[in-house]
Coordinates of C-alpha atoms in Angstrom, one line a residue:
Chain A
M811 CA 113.8 103.5 79.2
G812 CA 111.9 105.7 80.0
K813 CA 111.5 107.4 83.2
E814 CA 110.8 105.6 86.1
I815 CA 107.2 106.6 87.5
L816 CA 106.8 104.0 90.0
R817 CA 108.8 102.7 92.6
L818 CA 107.8 100.6 95.7
D819 CA 110.2 100.3 98.3
A820 CA 110.4 97.4 100.5
L821 CA 106.3 97.9 101.1
V822 CA 104.6 96.9 104.4
T823 CA 100.8 97.0 104.6
E824 CA 99.4 95.8 107.3
I825 CA 95.8 95.3 108.4
A826 CA 94.7 95.2 112.2
S827 CA 92.2 92.4 113.2
P828 CA 91.3 91.1 116.5
A829 CA 94.0 88.5 116.3
G830 CA 96.2 91.5 115.5
A831 CA 97.5 93.0 112.8
A832 CA 98.0 90.8 109.2
R833 CA 101.0 91.4 107.2
V834 CA 98.7 91.7 103.9
V835 CA 101.9 92.6 101.8
D836 CA 105.0 92.0 103.2
G837 CA 108.0 93.8 101.7
V838 CA 107.0 94.3 97.9
S839 CA 109.7 95.9 95.6
L840 CA 109.0 96.6 92.1
S841 CA 109.1 99.8 89.7
V842 CA 107.1 101.0 86.7
A843 CA 108.4 103.3 84.1
A844 CA 106.6 105.4 81.6
G845 CA 105.1 103.5 78.6
R846 CA 106.1 100.3 79.9
T847 CA 103.4 98.0 81.6
L848 CA 104.4 95.7 84.2
G849 CA 101.7 92.6 85.0
L850 CA 101.4 92.0 88.7
V851 CA 100.1 88.0 88.7
G852 CA 99.2 85.7 92.1
E853 CA 95.7 83.8 93.3
S854 CA 93.3 85.8 95.1
G855 CA 93.9 87.4 98.0
S856 CA 98.1 87.0 97.5
G857 CA 98.0 90.6 98.1
K858 CA 97.7 92.1 94.6
S859 CA 94.8 94.7 95.1
L860 CA 95.8 95.5 98.3
T861 CA 99.4 96.5 96.8
C862 CA 97.1 98.6 94.6
L863 CA 95.5 99.8 97.2
S864 CA 98.0 101.1 99.0
V865 CA 99.9 102.9 96.8
L866 CA 96.5 105.0 96.7
G867 CA 95.7 105.4 100.4
L868 CA 92.7 103.7 100.5
L869 CA 92.9 100.7 102.0
P870 CA 90.0 99.4 104.0
P871 CA 89.3 100.5 107.6
G872 CA 92.0 98.8 109.6
G873 CA 94.7 98.9 107.0
R874 CA 97.9 100.7 107.1
V875 CA 101.4 101.3 105.2
A876 CA 103.3 99.9 107.9
S877 CA 106.9 100.7 106.6
G878 CA 108.6 100.8 103.0
R879 CA 108.3 103.7 100.4
I880 CA 106.1 104.1 97.8
L881 CA 107.9 107.2 95.4
F882 CA 105.9 108.3 92.3
R883 CA 107.6 110.7 90.1
G884 CA 110.3 110.6 92.8
E885 CA 107.8 111.6 95.7
D886 CA 106.9 109.3 98.6
L887 CA 103.6 108.9 99.0
A888 CA 103.4 106.9 102.1
G889 CA 102.8 108.6 104.9
L890 CA 101.0 111.7 102.9
P891 CA 97.7 113.1 104.5
Q892 CA 94.4 111.8 102.8
K893 CA 94.0 115.3 101.9
A894 CA 97.3 115.4 100.0
L895 CA 96.8 112.0 98.8
A896 CA 93.4 112.8 97.0
R897 CA 95.6 115.2 94.6
Y898 CA 96.9 112.5 92.7
R899 CA 93.8 109.7 92.7
G900 CA 92.6 110.3 89.3
A901 CA 95.1 113.4 88.4
G902 CA 98.0 111.5 88.6
I903 CA 97.2 108.5 89.1
G904 CA 94.3 107.2 86.8
T905 CA 92.4 103.7 88.0
V906 CA 90.1 101.1 85.9
L907 CA 88.6 98.4 88.2
Q908 CA 87.3 95.4 87.5
D909 CA 83.6 95.3 86.6
P910 CA 82.5 98.5 84.7
M911 CA 78.9 97.7 85.8
T912 CA 79.4 98.5 89.7
S913 CA 82.2 101.3 88.9
L914 CA 80.0 103.6 86.7
N915 CA 77.2 105.1 89.0
P916 CA 74.0 104.1 87.2
L917 CA 71.8 107.2 87.6
L918 CA 74.7 109.8 86.0
T919 CA 75.2 110.3 82.6
V920 CA 78.6 108.8 81.1
G921 CA 79.3 112.7 80.1
E922 CA 79.0 113.6 83.5
Q923 CA 81.0 111.2 84.7
I924 CA 83.9 111.9 82.8
G925 CA 83.1 115.4 82.8
E926 CA 83.4 115.2 86.7
V927 CA 86.9 114.3 85.9
F928 CA 87.5 117.8 83.9
R929 CA 86.2 120.0 86.4
H930 CA 87.2 118.6 89.6
H931 CA 91.3 118.3 88.7
H932 CA 91.5 120.5 85.7
A933 CA 88.8 123.3 87.5
I934 CA 87.4 123.7 84.2
R935 CA 84.4 125.5 84.7
S936 CA 82.9 126.5 81.3
R937 CA 80.5 123.3 80.1
A938 CA 81.1 123.5 76.5
E939 CA 85.1 123.3 77.5
R940 CA 84.3 120.2 79.2
R941 CA 81.8 118.8 76.9
R942 CA 84.2 119.4 74.1
R943 CA 87.3 117.9 76.3
T944 CA 84.4 115.0 76.9
V945 CA 84.2 113.7 73.8
A946 CA 87.9 113.9 72.8
V947 CA 89.0 111.4 75.2
M948 CA 85.8 109.9 74.4
E949 CA 86.8 109.3 71.4
Q950 CA 90.6 108.3 72.5
V951 CA 88.6 105.1 73.4
R952 CA 86.7 104.9 70.4
I953 CA 83.3 104.9 71.6
P954 CA 81.3 105.4 68.1
A955 CA 79.3 108.5 68.1
A956 CA 80.8 110.2 70.8
S957 CA 79.1 113.2 71.0
E958 CA 75.6 111.5 70.8
R959 CA 76.3 109.8 73.4
L960 CA 77.3 111.7 76.4
G961 CA 74.0 111.9 77.5
A962 CA 73.7 108.2 77.4
Y963 CA 73.5 106.3 80.8
P964 CA 75.8 103.3 81.5
H965 CA 73.2 100.8 81.5
Q966 CA 72.3 102.3 77.7
F967 CA 76.1 100.1 77.2
S968 CA 77.3 96.9 76.5
G969 CA 80.0 95.6 79.1
G970 CA 83.0 96.4 77.0
M971 CA 81.9 99.8 76.0
R972 CA 81.2 100.5 79.5
Q973 CA 84.8 99.3 80.0
R974 CA 85.7 101.9 77.7
I975 CA 84.1 104.2 79.7
A976 CA 85.8 103.5 83.0
I977 CA 89.0 104.3 81.1
A978 CA 88.3 107.3 80.0
I979 CA 87.3 108.5 83.4
A980 CA 90.7 107.5 84.3
L981 CA 92.1 108.9 81.5
A982 CA 90.3 112.5 81.4
G983 CA 92.8 113.0 84.7
E984 CA 95.7 113.1 82.3
P985 CA 97.5 110.5 84.1
D986 CA 101.3 109.3 84.2
L987 CA 100.4 105.9 85.7
I988 CA 97.1 103.5 85.1
I989 CA 96.8 100.9 87.7
A990 CA 94.2 98.6 85.9
D991 CA 92.6 96.1 88.4
E992 CA 91.9 93.1 86.7
P993 CA 90.4 95.1 83.9
T994 CA 89.2 92.1 81.9
T995 CA 87.9 89.8 84.4
A996 CA 84.3 90.5 84.1
L997 CA 84.3 91.0 80.1
D998 CA 83.8 88.4 77.2
V999 CA 86.7 86.7 75.9
T1000 CA 86.1 88.4 72.7
I1001 CA 86.3 91.6 74.5
R1002 CA 89.2 91.2 76.4
L1003 CA 91.6 91.2 73.6
Q1004 CA 90.0 94.8 72.3
I1005 CA 90.5 96.7 75.9
L1006 CA 94.0 95.4 76.4
Q1007 CA 95.1 96.3 73.2
L1008 CA 93.3 99.8 73.5
L1009 CA 95.4 100.3 77.3
R1010 CA 98.1 99.4 75.2
D1011 CA 97.7 102.1 72.3
I1012 CA 96.5 104.7 74.7
Q1013 CA 100.6 103.8 76.5
R1014 CA 102.1 104.1 73.1
A1015 CA 100.4 107.5 72.5
R1016 CA 100.8 109.5 75.6
G1017 CA 103.7 107.3 77.1
T1018 CA 101.3 106.3 80.7
A1019 CA 103.0 103.4 83.0
I1020 CA 100.5 100.8 83.3
L1021 CA 100.7 98.4 86.6
L1022 CA 98.0 95.7 85.3
V1023 CA 97.0 93.4 88.0
T1024 CA 95.6 89.9 86.4
H1025 CA 94.8 86.7 86.7
D1026 CA 95.5 86.3 82.9
L1027 CA 98.5 84.7 82.3
H1028 CA 97.9 84.7 78.1
A1029 CA 97.0 88.5 78.5
V1030 CA 100.6 89.4 80.4
A1031 CA 102.1 87.3 78.0
R1032 CA 101.0 89.4 75.4
F1033 CA 100.6 92.9 76.6
C1034 CA 103.6 93.1 79.6
D1035 CA 106.8 93.9 79.6
E1036 CA 107.7 92.6 82.9
V1037 CA 105.8 90.4 85.5
A1038 CA 106.2 90.3 88.7
V1039 CA 104.7 87.4 90.6
M1040 CA 103.0 88.0 93.7
Y1041 CA 102.5 85.0 96.6
A1042 CA 101.1 85.0 100.1
G1043 CA 101.8 89.0 99.9
R1044 CA 105.3 88.7 98.8
L1045 CA 107.0 89.2 95.4
V1046 CA 108.4 85.8 94.9
E1047 CA 110.0 86.5 91.5
Q1048 CA 110.4 89.4 89.1
G1049 CA 111.4 90.2 85.4
P1050 CA 111.0 90.4 82.0
V1051 CA 107.9 88.7 80.3
A1052 CA 110.1 86.8 78.0
S1053 CA 112.5 85.4 80.1
V1054 CA 110.4 84.6 83.0
F1055 CA 108.2 83.0 81.0
A1056 CA 110.4 81.0 78.9
R1057 CA 112.0 79.8 82.3
P1058 CA 110.4 80.2 85.8
A1059 CA 112.9 80.5 88.3
H1060 CA 110.9 80.3 91.2
P1061 CA 108.4 76.7 91.6
Y1062 CA 105.5 79.1 92.2
A1063 CA 106.3 80.6 88.9
R1064 CA 106.7 77.3 86.9
G1065 CA 103.4 76.0 88.3
L1066 CA 101.5 79.0 87.6
V1067 CA 103.4 78.7 83.7
A1068 CA 102.8 75.2 83.7
A1069 CA 98.9 75.6 84.9
V1070 CA 98.0 77.3 81.8
P1071 CA 96.5 75.4 79.0
R1072 CA 98.0 75.3 75.5
I1073 CA 96.2 74.7 72.6
A1074 CA 98.3 72.9 70.9
A1075 CA 99.0 70.1 73.3
I1076 CA 95.9 69.9 76.1
P1077 CA 96.5 67.3 78.8
D1078 CA 93.7 65.4 80.3
R1079 CA 94.2 67.0 83.8
L1080 CA 96.1 70.2 84.0
P1081 CA 98.5 70.4 85.9
A1082 CA 97.7 72.1 89.2
I1083 CA 99.4 73.6 92.3
P1084 CA 99.0 71.0 95.1
G1085 CA 97.6 72.4 98.8
Q1086 CA 96.2 76.1 99.3
P1087 CA 98.0 79.3 100.2
P1088 CA 98.1 80.4 103.5
R1089 CA 95.6 83.0 105.0
P1090 CA 97.2 86.3 105.0
G1091 CA 99.0 86.9 108.3
E1092 CA 99.5 83.1 108.7
A1093 CA 102.5 82.4 106.8
G1094 CA 104.4 81.7 109.5
E1095 CA 108.3 81.2 109.6
G1096 CA 109.9 81.1 106.4
C1097 CA 109.1 80.7 102.9
A1098 CA 105.5 80.9 102.6
F1099 CA 105.2 78.6 99.7
A1100 CA 107.5 75.8 101.4
P1101 CA 104.7 73.6 102.6
R1102 CA 103.1 73.3 98.9
C1103 CA 107.0 73.3 97.4
G1104 CA 108.6 70.0 95.4
Q1105 CA 111.9 71.2 95.9
A1106 CA 111.1 72.2 99.3
I1107 CA 115.3 71.6 101.8
A1108 CA 115.2 72.6 105.2
A1109 CA 116.9 75.8 105.5
C1110 CA 112.8 76.7 103.5
T1111 CA 110.8 77.1 106.4
A1112 CA 114.0 78.3 108.9
A1113 CA 114.0 82.1 107.2
V1114 CA 112.0 83.6 105.0
P1115 CA 114.5 83.5 101.3
A1116 CA 116.1 86.7 100.6
V1117 CA 115.5 88.2 96.6
R1118 CA 118.2 87.3 94.8
A1119 CA 119.3 88.6 91.5
L1120 CA 119.4 86.8 88.3
G1121 CA 120.7 88.9 85.7
A1122 CA 119.0 90.2 83.1
G1123 CA 116.6 92.1 85.1
R1124 CA 115.6 88.8 87.0
S1125 CA 115.3 88.2 90.8
V1126 CA 113.9 85.4 92.3
A1127 CA 113.3 84.7 96.4
C1128 CA 114.0 81.3 96.3
L1129 CA 116.9 79.0 98.2
A1130 CA 116.5 76.1 95.7
P1131 CA 120.2 75.9 94.2
Q1132 CA 119.6 74.3 90.8
L1133 CA 116.4 76.1 89.9
L1134 CA 118.8 78.9 90.2
A1135 CA 121.5 77.6 88.2
E1136 CA 119.2 76.6 85.4
A1137 CA 117.2 79.8 85.2
A1138 CA 120.5 81.9 84.7
E1139 CA 122.1 79.8 81.9
Chain B
M1309 CA 75.6 98.3 66.7
A1310 CA 75.3 96.5 70.3
A1311 CA 74.6 100.0 71.9
D1312 CA 71.3 100.4 69.3
L1313 CA 70.3 96.3 70.9
A1314 CA 70.8 98.0 74.1
R1315 CA 68.8 101.0 73.2
A1316 CA 66.0 98.8 71.8
I1317 CA 65.8 96.2 75.2
T1318 CA 66.1 99.5 77.7
A1319 CA 63.2 100.9 75.7
S1320 CA 61.0 97.8 74.8
P1321 CA 58.8 97.9 78.5
A1322 CA 57.6 101.1 78.0
V1323 CA 56.2 100.2 74.8
R1324 CA 54.3 97.0 75.0
P1325 CA 51.0 97.5 76.8
R1326 CA 50.4 95.9 80.2
R1327 CA 47.1 94.8 80.0
S1328 CA 46.7 93.1 83.9
L1329 CA 43.4 94.3 85.3
R1330 CA 45.5 94.4 88.4
H1331 CA 48.1 97.1 86.4
L1332 CA 45.3 99.1 85.6
A1333 CA 43.6 99.2 88.6
R1334 CA 46.4 100.1 90.1
R1335 CA 47.1 102.8 87.5
I1336 CA 43.3 104.0 88.1
G1337 CA 44.4 104.0 92.0
F1338 CA 47.4 106.3 91.7
L1339 CA 45.9 108.6 88.9
G1340 CA 42.6 108.7 91.6
A1341 CA 45.0 109.7 94.3
V1342 CA 46.7 112.4 92.6
A1343 CA 43.6 114.3 91.2
T1344 CA 42.6 114.2 95.1
L1345 CA 45.7 115.8 96.5
V1346 CA 45.6 118.3 93.5
L1347 CA 42.3 118.8 94.5
I1348 CA 42.5 119.3 98.0
A1349 CA 46.1 120.8 97.5
G1350 CA 44.2 123.6 94.9
A1351 CA 41.0 124.4 97.8
A1352 CA 43.4 125.0 100.8
L1353 CA 45.6 127.4 98.4
L1354 CA 42.6 129.1 97.0
A1355 CA 41.1 128.8 100.5
P1356 CA 39.8 132.3 101.1
H1357 CA 38.4 132.2 97.2
V1358 CA 36.7 128.6 97.1
A1359 CA 35.2 128.6 100.6
P1360 CA 31.9 129.6 100.1
Y1361 CA 31.7 130.8 103.8
D1362 CA 33.8 133.1 106.3
P1363 CA 35.0 130.1 107.9
N1364 CA 35.2 131.8 111.4
A1365 CA 31.3 133.7 111.3
I1366 CA 29.0 132.5 113.3
N1367 CA 25.2 132.5 113.2
L1368 CA 23.4 130.8 115.8
G1369 CA 20.6 130.8 114.1
H1370 CA 22.0 128.3 111.3
A1371 CA 23.3 125.7 114.2
L1372 CA 23.8 121.9 113.2
K1373 CA 21.9 122.1 109.8
A1374 CA 22.1 119.4 108.0
P1375 CA 24.0 119.2 104.8
S1376 CA 22.0 121.1 102.1
A1377 CA 21.8 123.4 98.8
V1378 CA 23.2 126.2 100.7
H1379 CA 25.9 124.5 103.6
W1380 CA 26.9 121.8 101.0
F1381 CA 28.6 119.9 104.1
G1382 CA 26.0 122.0 106.9
T1383 CA 26.6 123.5 109.9
D1384 CA 28.0 123.1 113.1
Q1385 CA 27.3 124.1 116.9
L1386 CA 27.9 127.9 116.1
G1387 CA 26.4 127.7 112.7
R1388 CA 29.7 127.8 110.7
D1389 CA 30.0 126.5 107.4
V1390 CA 31.6 122.9 107.8
L1391 CA 32.8 123.0 104.3
S1392 CA 34.5 126.5 104.4
R1393 CA 35.9 125.5 108.1
V1394 CA 37.2 122.2 106.3
I1395 CA 38.6 124.1 103.7
H1396 CA 40.6 126.3 105.4
G1397 CA 41.7 123.8 108.1
G1398 CA 43.3 121.7 105.0
R1399 CA 45.3 124.9 104.2
M1400 CA 46.7 124.8 107.7
S1401 CA 46.8 120.9 107.9
L1402 CA 48.9 120.9 104.5
L1403 CA 50.9 124.1 105.2
I1404 CA 52.1 122.2 108.1
A1405 CA 52.7 119.2 107.0
L1406 CA 54.7 121.2 104.2
C1407 CA 57.4 122.4 106.3
V1408 CA 57.4 119.3 108.5
V1409 CA 58.5 117.7 105.5
T1410 CA 61.4 120.0 104.5
L1411 CA 62.8 120.2 107.6
A1412 CA 62.5 117.1 108.8
G1413 CA 63.0 116.0 104.8
I1414 CA 66.2 117.9 105.1
G1415 CA 67.6 117.3 108.0
G1416 CA 66.9 113.7 108.5
T1417 CA 68.4 113.1 104.8
L1418 CA 71.7 115.1 105.9
A1419 CA 72.0 113.2 109.2
G1420 CA 71.6 109.4 107.8
L1421 CA 73.8 110.6 104.5
V1422 CA 76.8 111.8 106.7
A1423 CA 75.9 108.9 109.5
G1424 CA 76.1 106.3 106.9
Y1425 CA 79.0 107.4 104.4
R1426 CA 81.1 108.6 107.5
G1427 CA 80.1 105.5 110.0
G1428 CA 82.1 105.6 112.7
L1429 CA 81.5 107.5 116.1
V1430 CA 79.4 110.0 114.0
D1431 CA 77.1 107.2 113.3
D1432 CA 76.7 106.4 116.5
V1433 CA 75.7 109.7 118.2
V1434 CA 73.2 110.2 115.1
M1435 CA 71.6 106.5 115.7
R1436 CA 71.7 107.1 119.7
L1437 CA 69.4 110.7 119.0
A1438 CA 67.5 108.7 116.7
E1439 CA 66.5 106.0 119.2
I1440 CA 66.2 108.3 121.7
Q1441 CA 63.5 109.9 119.6
Y1442 CA 62.0 106.7 118.5
A1443 CA 61.2 106.2 122.2
L1444 CA 59.3 109.4 122.8
P1445 CA 56.2 108.7 121.9
P1446 CA 55.5 112.1 119.8
V1447 CA 52.2 112.7 121.8
I1448 CA 53.5 112.9 125.2
L1449 CA 56.8 115.0 123.6
A1450 CA 54.6 117.4 122.0
L1451 CA 52.1 117.7 125.5
V1452 CA 55.4 118.8 127.4
M1453 CA 56.4 120.9 124.8
V1454 CA 54.0 122.7 123.7
G1455 CA 53.0 122.9 127.8
V1456 CA 56.2 124.7 128.2
L1457 CA 56.8 126.4 124.8
G1458 CA 53.2 127.0 124.6
P1459 CA 50.6 126.5 121.4
S1460 CA 51.2 128.4 118.5
T1461 CA 51.7 127.4 114.6
V1462 CA 55.6 127.5 114.4
N1463 CA 56.0 125.1 118.1
I1464 CA 53.9 122.5 116.1
I1465 CA 56.0 122.7 113.4
L1466 CA 59.3 122.0 115.5
V1467 CA 57.4 119.6 117.3
I1468 CA 56.3 117.0 114.7
T1469 CA 59.7 117.6 112.5
L1470 CA 61.3 116.3 115.8
A1471 CA 59.1 114.0 115.7
N1472 CA 59.9 112.9 112.2
W1473 CA 63.2 112.8 111.4
A1474 CA 64.6 110.1 112.5
R1475 CA 62.8 107.6 109.9
F1476 CA 64.4 110.0 107.3
A1477 CA 67.9 109.3 109.2
R1478 CA 67.6 105.4 109.4
V1479 CA 66.5 104.8 106.3
I1480 CA 68.6 106.6 104.0
R1481 CA 71.4 105.7 106.6
A1482 CA 70.9 102.2 105.7
E1483 CA 70.8 102.9 101.7
A1484 CA 74.2 105.0 102.0
I1485 CA 75.8 102.2 104.1
S1486 CA 74.8 99.7 101.0
L1487 CA 75.8 102.2 98.4
R1488 CA 79.3 103.4 100.4
H1489 CA 80.6 99.3 99.4
R1490 CA 79.9 100.5 95.4
D1491 CA 82.5 100.0 93.3
F1492 CA 81.5 103.4 92.2
V1493 CA 81.8 105.0 95.0
L1494 CA 85.4 103.2 95.5
L1495 CA 86.4 104.7 92.1
A1496 CA 85.3 108.6 92.6
R1497 CA 87.7 108.1 95.8
L1498 CA 90.1 107.1 93.3
S1499 CA 89.5 109.9 91.2
G1500 CA 90.4 112.2 93.9
A1501 CA 86.6 113.5 94.8
S1502 CA 86.2 115.2 98.4
S1503 CA 83.9 113.3 101.0
W1504 CA 81.2 115.9 100.1
R1505 CA 81.3 115.5 96.6
I1506 CA 80.9 111.7 96.6
V1507 CA 77.8 111.9 99.1
L1508 CA 76.2 114.9 97.2
T1509 CA 77.1 113.6 93.4
H1510 CA 77.0 109.2 93.9
I1511 CA 75.2 108.8 96.9
L1512 CA 72.1 111.5 97.2
P1513 CA 70.9 111.3 93.5
N1514 CA 70.6 107.0 94.7
V1515 CA 68.3 107.5 97.1
K1516 CA 66.5 109.8 95.2
P1517 CA 63.8 107.7 94.6
T1518 CA 63.3 106.1 98.4
L1519 CA 63.4 109.5 99.5
L1520 CA 60.4 110.6 97.2
V1521 CA 58.5 107.7 98.9
L1522 CA 59.5 109.0 102.2
L1523 CA 58.6 112.1 101.6
T1524 CA 54.7 111.1 100.7
L1525 CA 53.9 108.5 103.3
D1526 CA 55.7 110.9 105.3
I1527 CA 53.0 113.9 104.8
G1528 CA 49.9 111.7 105.1
L1529 CA 51.3 110.5 109.1
I1530 CA 52.0 113.9 109.6
I1531 CA 49.0 115.7 108.8
I1532 CA 47.3 112.0 111.0
L1533 CA 49.9 113.8 113.9
E1534 CA 48.7 117.2 113.4
A1535 CA 45.2 116.2 113.7
T1536 CA 46.0 113.8 116.7
L1537 CA 47.5 116.9 118.6
S1538 CA 44.5 119.3 117.1
F1539 CA 41.5 117.0 118.7
L1540 CA 43.8 116.8 122.1
G1541 CA 43.8 120.6 122.1
L1542 CA 47.5 120.9 122.1
G1543 CA 47.6 121.8 118.1
I1544 CA 45.7 124.6 116.2
Q1545 CA 44.0 126.5 118.2
P1546 CA 40.2 127.8 118.4
P1547 CA 38.8 129.9 116.7
D1548 CA 41.1 128.6 113.6
P1549 CA 39.5 126.1 111.8
S1550 CA 42.0 122.4 111.7
W1551 CA 40.6 118.8 111.1
G1552 CA 41.4 117.5 114.4
T1553 CA 39.7 120.2 116.3
M1554 CA 36.9 120.1 113.9
I1555 CA 36.7 116.2 114.9
A1556 CA 36.8 116.7 118.7
E1557 CA 34.3 119.2 118.4
G1558 CA 31.5 117.6 117.1
R1559 CA 32.1 114.6 119.0
A1560 CA 29.8 115.8 121.1
Y1561 CA 26.8 116.2 118.5
L1562 CA 27.7 112.7 116.7
E1563 CA 24.3 111.4 117.4
R1564 CA 22.2 114.7 115.8
A1565 CA 24.6 115.7 113.7
W1566 CA 27.0 113.8 112.4
W1567 CA 28.4 116.2 109.0
T1568 CA 30.6 117.7 111.9
S1569 CA 33.2 115.4 112.9
L1570 CA 32.7 112.9 110.1
L1571 CA 33.0 114.7 107.0
P1572 CA 36.4 116.8 108.5
G1573 CA 37.6 113.2 109.1
A1574 CA 37.0 112.2 105.6
A1575 CA 38.7 115.0 104.2
L1576 CA 41.3 113.8 106.4
L1577 CA 41.0 110.2 104.9
A1578 CA 40.9 110.9 101.6
T1579 CA 44.4 113.2 102.3
V1580 CA 46.3 110.5 103.9
L1581 CA 44.5 107.6 101.7
A1582 CA 46.3 109.7 98.4
A1583 CA 49.1 110.5 100.2
N1584 CA 50.0 106.7 100.8
I1585 CA 48.4 105.5 97.2
L1586 CA 50.6 108.1 95.7
A1587 CA 54.1 107.1 97.8
D1588 CA 53.1 103.4 96.9
G1589 CA 53.0 104.5 93.3
F1590 CA 56.6 106.0 93.4
G1591 CA 57.9 102.8 95.3
R1592 CA 56.9 100.6 92.2
R1593 CA 58.2 103.1 90.0
G1594 CA 61.7 103.7 91.7
A1595 CA 62.1 100.0 91.8
G1596 CA 61.7 100.1 87.9
G1597 CA 65.1 100.9 87.8
P1598 CA 68.0 103.4 87.1
G1599 CA 66.1 106.9 86.5
G1600 CA 62.5 105.5 87.3
A1601 CA 61.9 108.7 89.8

């Protein structure tokens, strides 16, 4: 296992609202090592994206990291001033956003947008040198005839190619960590695998750590080493992908895994998890999932269940003892 | 292959012939406007060479002569050649319009960009200033300022700039606000770009089409405002020719010598109309998509 690149230690992020501060990320601890991929899964509003934005210090207005540590290559980013954080954005940490249609500037050529990173972070003044590097990084993300396409605008590319450009922008900063926030959600199903495969190839070649935020459990199963499941701002289960998917310990993780349709046996009705997740900041006492949980006991609503280690790198925040026992088998 | 297809699709609207009559009329109107402006600007630029007479040469023996082969636009009450005065007056009007559009355009755009992108207190301050400016009728503002500072070309430029920057600031601010929330701005921030870099490389190019329309449209408004001030005696001072003063002076002779007022008025109308048609044309092109302007 490689060097640890990113470690979140009991990260708490709050967003101020008229009704008081809402805890959107509540005590999240996770770690990504060089050359490894962590899949961060959970439904919309569970705090996945806000966890990522906390790392980069770009929370929406009113948001702030209330406590906890964000260790990037051993340095705590929490509480760093914006100026200092800006040095990491794009350079140490690259970001790929969901929709390449909107994440590229329609009025600048792709060459300008990639070259901008070289100028900004590597202070490359020579136009020829920037051009050479831009072509190199475009070839790295497998854009055919890269040198001819430098002057093309984003609308002249297909969705998949645009996402490759976005990845090229992230790569241009030579990051140790790539945060990919649902990089395939806006793409055709056939293109998704290619983009994920590309990210993995880049990771193998450069030893980059990847934090992959996604809804797509298939993608997690194929491309991630570890998985962390979020629910209502908290991590409920974490561990190596194979063992978590084979025997999910937390009832919510079980529900998620069970809800993935399998071609071999498509049931008439997909097993859905009943109920709705609580709104941010309205989770109340105890386990946020308890109201929807089939195995909830009285103690579940009394206090937030502590995170317990299950061995083999796994951990879960659940009280239900029989589940823990089963998972530990 | 997908890239070729994309290229083919984006290329096709330009290749496809559009035969609709309305489109043709618009095209002719646009070209006519360009030709008119080129003609007026050219005449203004070369005024000392193209004007047939000295615009201030008084010849009382030839006062109020109707347009003829000798004096195409006739002569005014002092026997000055109206065509020469229209040409020289246009030179002054256009010079003032260009100065104001540059100053108000740069100032207003900068204020709008900063207010829109930054938001918060900066936004509040800029917008309250703009509202104060909106609340003051420009003619009253000019009356006070010229009364205090005295009428001069520089003061006129100052007054009209003060009366015009807020329109730029408001429109550009609105665009900047909507652009600020676009993903590519977030991505630029995620890549570590500074606020100034983002404003200059990501926001400014995206407001360019709007800015172009505003600038062209504003030229017409500025010329009218300058003519208004001159008409009221607050602008260009006699004997220097200006369209506004010429219209004002010719009023007294309107029944006997319509050309003294109407022909400078026609020049004013043609210029403003051409600027508006041009702005309309830019607006249509700007709406066409990326790279449109």
